[in-house]
XYZ file of C-alpha atoms in Angstrom:
444
model
C 17.124 56.712 -46.038
C 14.149 57.266 -48.351
C 10.929 55.880 -46.942
C 8.635 53.490 -48.786
C 5.478 51.695 -47.811
C 7.239 48.397 -47.168
C 10.404 47.537 -45.286
C 12.153 45.406 -47.887
C 15.610 45.507 -46.302
C 17.138 46.527 -42.998
C 17.165 50.288 -42.475
C 18.874 52.612 -40.005
C 18.304 56.242 -39.105
C 21.094 58.191 -37.424
C 19.785 60.233 -34.516
C 21.772 62.591 -32.219
C 20.011 61.333 -29.080
C 19.552 57.605 -29.695
C 22.420 57.083 -32.182
C 21.246 54.359 -34.593
C 17.512 53.702 -34.763
C 17.239 50.375 -36.561
C 14.407 48.737 -38.473
C 14.873 45.071 -39.382
C 13.025 43.558 -42.318
C 12.667 40.293 -40.377
C 10.672 42.045 -37.596
C 6.887 42.450 -37.885
C 7.071 45.244 -35.331
C 9.640 47.152 -37.380
C 7.650 46.654 -40.577
C 4.656 48.246 -38.856
C 6.688 51.206 -37.643
C 8.292 51.748 -41.051
C 4.862 51.843 -42.717
C 3.602 54.346 -40.124
C 6.683 56.506 -40.642
C 5.899 56.689 -44.363
C 2.339 57.998 -43.865
C 1.499 61.579 -44.786
C 0.434 62.641 -41.253
C 3.783 61.524 -39.803
C 5.849 62.942 -42.686
C 4.006 66.262 -42.251
C 5.758 66.641 -38.899
C 9.007 67.291 -40.804
C 7.502 70.714 -41.550
C 6.585 71.597 -37.963
C 9.362 72.704 -35.599
C 9.490 71.065 -32.205
C 10.332 74.304 -30.390
C 8.404 76.786 -32.499
C 10.066 80.191 -32.377
C 12.853 79.199 -29.962
C 15.382 79.574 -32.788
C 15.074 83.353 -32.226
C 17.020 82.686 -29.002
C 18.754 79.367 -29.699
C 19.756 79.249 -33.396
C 20.241 75.471 -33.256
C 16.674 74.829 -32.131
C 15.358 74.069 -35.611
C 14.666 70.369 -35.059
C 11.250 69.071 -36.010
C 8.381 67.196 -34.433
C 9.210 64.385 -36.844
C 12.616 63.961 -35.185
C 10.911 64.066 -31.798
C 8.225 61.450 -32.517
C 10.893 59.193 -33.998
C 12.846 59.689 -30.768
C 9.784 59.104 -28.588
C 9.196 55.854 -30.477
C 12.780 54.788 -29.780
C 12.516 55.883 -26.157
C 9.409 53.705 -25.787
C 11.354 50.796 -27.287
C 14.191 51.320 -24.807
C 11.775 51.487 -21.893
C 9.978 48.329 -22.988
C 13.302 46.529 -23.454
C 14.356 47.522 -19.933
C 11.053 46.370 -18.448
C 11.237 43.067 -20.318
C 14.731 42.422 -18.952
C 13.429 43.160 -15.457
C 10.575 40.659 -16.068
C 7.941 43.374 -15.560
C 6.241 42.242 -18.765
C 5.718 38.588 -19.623
C 6.779 37.491 -23.093
C 3.393 36.246 -24.273
C 1.162 37.002 -27.261
C -0.817 39.667 -25.389
C 2.386 41.514 -24.478
C 3.653 41.294 -28.068
C 0.405 42.923 -29.231
C 0.495 45.646 -26.570
C 4.182 46.291 -27.228
C 3.389 47.064 -30.874
C 0.447 49.259 -29.890
C 2.548 51.155 -27.332
C 5.402 51.911 -29.721
C 2.944 52.874 -32.457
C 1.197 55.271 -30.045
C 4.563 56.808 -29.143
C 5.282 57.453 -32.825
C 1.809 58.923 -33.442
C 1.353 60.989 -30.293
C 2.074 64.400 -31.902
C 0.457 64.047 -35.334
C -2.409 66.343 -34.325
C -0.232 69.420 -33.810
C -0.921 72.485 -35.913
C 1.684 74.855 -37.389
C 3.826 76.532 -34.731
C 1.707 74.547 -32.313
C 1.111 76.938 -29.435
C 0.578 80.044 -31.588
C -1.922 78.136 -33.732
C -3.769 76.937 -30.618
C -3.846 80.435 -29.091
C -5.266 81.992 -32.271
C -7.804 79.178 -32.624
C -8.903 79.604 -29.018
C -9.319 83.377 -29.403
C -11.574 82.709 -32.423
C -13.629 80.132 -30.478
C -12.208 77.184 -32.425
C -11.937 74.659 -29.624
C -10.446 71.454 -31.046
C -7.266 70.537 -29.176
C -4.424 68.696 -30.847
C -5.095 65.571 -28.741
C -8.610 65.294 -30.219
C -7.255 65.871 -33.714
C -4.649 63.148 -33.112
C -7.432 60.643 -32.417
C -9.309 61.763 -35.521
C -6.195 61.342 -37.696
C -5.585 57.852 -36.308
C -9.194 56.845 -36.952
C -9.797 58.505 -40.330
C -6.610 58.344 -42.418
C -4.344 55.713 -43.942
C -3.015 55.111 -40.428
C -6.251 53.358 -39.507
C -5.814 50.742 -42.259
C -2.246 49.978 -41.160
C -3.250 49.549 -37.515
C -6.317 47.472 -38.409
C -4.154 45.088 -40.429
C -2.088 44.550 -37.288
C -5.193 44.171 -35.110
C -4.184 47.014 -32.776
C -6.373 49.952 -33.827
C -8.520 49.842 -30.656
C -5.481 49.552 -28.405
C -3.752 52.538 -30.023
C -6.874 54.743 -29.968
C -7.352 53.937 -26.295
C -4.002 55.542 -25.479
C -5.431 58.835 -26.749
C -8.963 58.534 -25.386
C -8.731 56.970 -21.912
C -7.318 58.399 -18.695
C -3.843 57.034 -17.860
C -3.571 54.257 -15.297
C -5.875 51.621 -16.788
C -2.944 49.543 -18.084
C 0.772 49.187 -17.258
C 1.579 50.318 -20.804
C -0.034 53.748 -20.353
C 2.818 54.848 -18.094
C 5.156 54.715 -21.096
C 2.876 56.959 -23.195
C 1.349 59.266 -20.569
C 2.959 59.856 -17.181
C 5.344 62.227 -15.457
C 8.294 60.371 -17.011
C 6.836 59.074 -20.251
C 8.696 58.527 -23.524
C 7.507 61.916 -24.782
C 9.010 63.935 -21.915
C 12.196 61.901 -21.721
C 12.882 62.385 -25.420
C 12.042 66.063 -25.719
C 14.088 66.968 -22.635
C 17.154 65.226 -24.041
C 16.539 66.416 -27.610
C 15.707 70.038 -26.779
C 18.711 70.263 -24.467
C 20.968 69.006 -27.272
C 19.658 71.391 -29.947
C 19.538 74.487 -27.734
C 23.056 73.868 -26.472
C 22.033 73.866 -22.801
C 25.021 72.235 -21.081
C 23.470 71.357 -17.717
C 20.438 69.264 -16.800
C 21.509 65.913 -18.251
C 19.444 62.864 -17.254
C 21.106 59.490 -16.636
C 18.632 57.469 -18.703
C 20.408 54.128 -18.273
C 20.271 54.331 -14.485
C 16.734 55.721 -14.522
C 15.485 52.830 -16.670
C 17.291 50.359 -14.421
C 15.464 51.884 -11.449
C 11.983 52.057 -13.003
C 9.218 49.627 -12.228
C 5.517 49.564 -13.104
C 3.181 48.691 -10.251
C -0.463 48.847 -9.317
C -0.529 51.689 -6.820
C -3.316 52.153 -4.233
C -5.218 55.372 -4.994
C -7.971 54.662 -2.468
C -6.748 52.116 0.100
C -10.104 52.081 1.879
C -12.011 51.008 -1.251
C -9.140 48.904 -2.530
C -8.826 50.899 -5.776
C -5.538 50.664 -7.673
C -4.095 52.047 -10.890
C -0.866 51.418 -12.745
C 2.016 53.851 -12.369
C 5.775 54.113 -12.676
C 7.552 53.577 -9.375
C 11.234 54.446 -9.020
C 13.321 52.199 -6.779
C 15.097 53.995 -3.950
C 18.451 53.701 -5.733
C 17.010 55.876 -8.519
C 16.077 58.910 -6.408
C 19.036 60.839 -7.841
C 17.920 60.155 -11.419
C 14.349 61.189 -10.583
C 15.673 64.427 -9.093
C 17.745 65.011 -12.248
C 14.611 64.591 -14.334
C 12.629 67.143 -12.293
C 15.472 69.666 -12.270
C 16.003 69.236 -16.010
C 12.317 69.696 -16.743
C 12.021 72.842 -14.669
C 15.269 74.332 -15.981
C 14.243 73.738 -19.606
C 10.785 75.099 -18.865
C 12.239 78.335 -17.500
C 15.189 78.823 -19.869
C 13.740 77.465 -23.129
C 10.011 76.715 -23.272
C 9.001 80.001 -21.638
C 11.997 82.151 -22.486
C 10.886 85.784 -22.495
C 12.072 86.419 -26.064
C 10.431 83.292 -27.463
C 7.187 84.344 -25.820
C 7.580 87.835 -27.298
C 7.806 86.359 -30.803
C 4.705 84.249 -30.169
C 2.752 87.295 -29.001
C 3.758 89.335 -32.082
C 2.798 86.545 -34.506
C -0.436 85.740 -32.696
C -1.493 89.407 -32.598
C -0.562 89.882 -36.258
C -2.572 86.924 -37.534
C -5.510 87.539 -35.227
C -5.666 91.219 -36.247
C -5.548 90.272 -39.918
C -8.229 87.597 -39.589
C -10.640 89.815 -37.659
C -10.164 92.938 -39.814
C -9.490 91.630 -43.310
C -11.744 88.619 -43.762
C -12.851 89.789 -47.225
C -9.337 90.286 -48.624
C -8.006 88.119 -51.435
C -5.252 86.816 -49.148
C -7.785 85.671 -46.558
C -9.796 83.898 -49.243
C -6.843 82.269 -51.001
C -4.659 80.930 -48.187
C -5.698 77.720 -46.432
C -4.646 78.863 -42.991
C -6.962 81.883 -43.114
C -9.791 79.820 -44.555
C -9.307 77.427 -41.633
C -9.776 80.283 -39.174
C -12.642 81.944 -41.066
C -14.665 79.134 -42.642
C -16.053 76.279 -40.597
C -16.292 74.200 -43.756
C -12.519 74.452 -44.214
C -11.752 72.734 -40.908
C -12.043 69.177 -42.180
C -9.138 66.800 -41.664
C -7.781 66.970 -45.229
C -7.411 70.756 -45.048
C -5.947 70.608 -41.536
C -3.233 68.197 -42.651
C -2.170 70.650 -45.363
C -1.223 73.204 -42.707
C 2.353 73.368 -41.425
C 4.869 76.011 -40.314
C 5.321 77.264 -43.868
C 1.620 78.208 -43.870
C 2.250 80.759 -41.137
C 5.481 82.105 -42.629
C 3.810 82.493 -46.042
C 0.891 84.281 -44.370
C 3.267 86.673 -42.583
C 5.080 87.436 -45.856
C 1.772 88.209 -47.587
C 0.618 90.482 -44.750
C 3.970 92.309 -44.593
C 3.805 93.083 -48.328
C 0.247 94.426 -48.186
C -1.502 97.389 -46.619
C -3.322 95.923 -43.650
C -2.621 98.513 -40.973
C -1.364 97.199 -37.656
C -1.251 93.611 -38.977
C 1.248 94.677 -41.659
C 3.270 96.600 -39.078
C 3.450 93.515 -36.827
C 4.430 91.247 -39.719
C 7.294 93.584 -40.603
C 8.351 93.618 -36.962
C 8.514 89.821 -36.992
C 10.871 89.744 -39.985
C 13.115 92.454 -38.529
C 13.044 90.908 -35.015
C 11.556 94.088 -33.574
C 9.683 92.354 -30.775
C 7.485 93.357 -27.871
C 9.436 94.530 -24.815
C 9.240 92.444 -21.652
C 8.925 93.587 -18.060
C 9.000 90.938 -15.318
C 6.844 91.726 -12.308
C 8.626 91.674 -8.930
C 8.419 88.480 -6.880
C 8.620 87.902 -3.142
C 11.442 85.979 -1.448
C 9.408 82.803 -1.845
C 9.302 83.302 -5.617
C 5.596 84.163 -5.742
C 4.334 87.186 -7.666
C 3.393 90.100 -5.393
C -0.291 90.088 -6.228
C -1.312 93.380 -4.575
C 1.510 95.244 -6.282
C 0.650 93.594 -9.612
C -3.005 94.665 -9.365
C -2.032 98.245 -8.453
C 0.449 98.352 -11.357
C -2.037 97.012 -13.912
C -4.643 99.567 -12.796
C -2.064 102.346 -13.204
C -1.225 101.168 -16.735
C -4.897 101.173 -17.683
C -5.384 104.662 -16.241
C -2.447 105.914 -18.333
C -3.815 104.074 -21.396
C -0.580 102.127 -21.890
C -1.254 98.956 -23.893
C 0.273 95.738 -22.632
C 0.072 92.003 -23.226
C -0.075 89.901 -20.029
C 1.917 86.691 -19.893
C 1.460 84.741 -16.674
C 3.768 81.759 -16.535
C 2.142 78.880 -14.623
C 4.051 77.304 -11.772
C 6.013 74.109 -12.360
C 6.572 73.287 -8.715
C 5.693 69.580 -8.724
C 2.892 69.868 -6.214
C 2.678 66.683 -4.168
C -0.680 64.954 -3.920
C -1.770 62.756 -1.025
C -2.694 59.097 -1.550
C -6.431 59.742 -1.271
C -6.384 62.621 -3.782
C -7.483 61.859 -7.342
C -4.234 63.318 -8.698
C -1.972 61.056 -6.642
C -0.586 59.373 -9.774
C 0.623 62.769 -11.029
C 3.397 62.428 -8.478
C 6.731 60.883 -9.325
C 6.609 57.881 -7.003
C 9.569 56.426 -5.120
C 9.472 52.917 -3.661
C 10.783 53.357 -0.117
C 10.247 51.017 2.841
C 7.935 48.962 0.644
C 5.554 51.887 0.012
C 5.174 54.167 -3.038
C 5.856 57.688 -1.797
C 5.853 61.032 -3.562
C 9.302 62.225 -4.602
C 8.616 65.441 -2.674
C 8.340 63.450 0.546
C 11.782 61.901 0.206
C 13.699 64.638 -1.646
C 14.560 67.972 -0.083
C 15.775 69.151 -3.491
C 12.354 68.771 -5.092
C 10.598 70.373 -2.120
C 12.495 73.607 -2.699
C 11.800 73.886 -6.426
C 9.196 75.926 -8.232
C 8.200 79.521 -8.660
C 5.501 81.438 -10.458
C 6.363 84.464 -12.539
C 4.357 87.043 -14.430
C 5.399 89.270 -17.295
C 3.912 92.139 -19.169
C 4.875 92.856 -22.769
C 4.794 96.351 -24.246
C 4.686 97.274 -27.913
C 7.486 99.834 -27.748
C 10.548 100.788 -25.695
C 8.831 104.050 -24.868
C 5.795 102.290 -23.367
C 8.052 99.978 -21.403
C 10.040 102.936 -20.013
C 6.811 104.633 -18.928
C 5.695 101.374 -17.332
C 8.931 101.074 -15.345
C 8.399 104.559 -13.904
C 4.806 103.685 -13.005
C 5.978 100.500 -11.303
C 8.451 102.478 -9.180
C 5.652 104.800 -8.088
C 3.455 101.825 -7.188
C 6.271 100.280 -5.139
C 6.926 103.473 -3.182
C 3.252 104.312 -2.597
């Protein structure tokens, strides 16, 4: 349906994860959401892919961050509905206000993302441009048309707080920022659907039926508590499904070796061009290069003009010019001639063999073989004790009247998690030489 500023009649959006997402003209909440959907910052997300370059591996993974934030909004609605039925929230005026603020925050949570999010952030970081997308999200909420819409509803402060305060200060924060928030629950289901991954389904209905929000002791001695999701004991299986799904998607999709190879090629191409060709006409004429090169071009209006097409257009321009290695890398991107991956050996426990890795890296440097390191952080769901400040990062299970870490009650979760490290080489020949060096290091 075409979007307008006002919801003059009932509207429905068909979604592959949530089926019909409805907006009723008789609902003040739905009118608010429809107006937010129509804003430029939210509509911009139609031009930013949710999974970046994952379509190089999974051709169906072309869905957008717009689809995801719409889904996160609906997931937040479903969670709130479930909690209201379980009488976790009281149906008073304060709840009605916080419900609107929570769903609005769910819809707005990704508006600060740049084009091809992670590549853009990596290039920015390498050029000492430090603004993270979370900070830009707050700025967009506070400085664009979105602010006026939220102020009219009297919820601007409540929405901003979701993006500026640490989670745990309110029962509503668990829906926006927690281990099982509306963001994670939607992107796991959505990314699984669009990549075609057949395993790792999550039983959302049973999970929601098992979820509660409680004040959890984080320092029993001082009597300090914070709000957190707590899963009833009957929902342990659903919580395990969630963890397994997250880790499987992390390994097979989010950090797939080929997707990472594409990111490295694009990042190196753009960074090489920016650092070596700052005076070229292309660098001066395209907004994405001006953003990287000119501090004055990093205002919010210019940032919101950047989307995935900015990067693709930049790559086309570089590939058609004569910019040395940057042009070579751009051509490699369009012909899918990517860096070559070599996974470093791991021990039986799944940990990288650190001594071997150090010896191997030293050997590569001695032989002057260029490589790009890619250390994949562990996703092992470390369990934190009650007195640790990160206790609420656990998925908590209500057992014997006490909130306990999922890792304490689930042998499945205890056994999960590994850390891997990869090196990428710029040619098959370099990779072949590296393999021979690795063999020598292993036998030494």
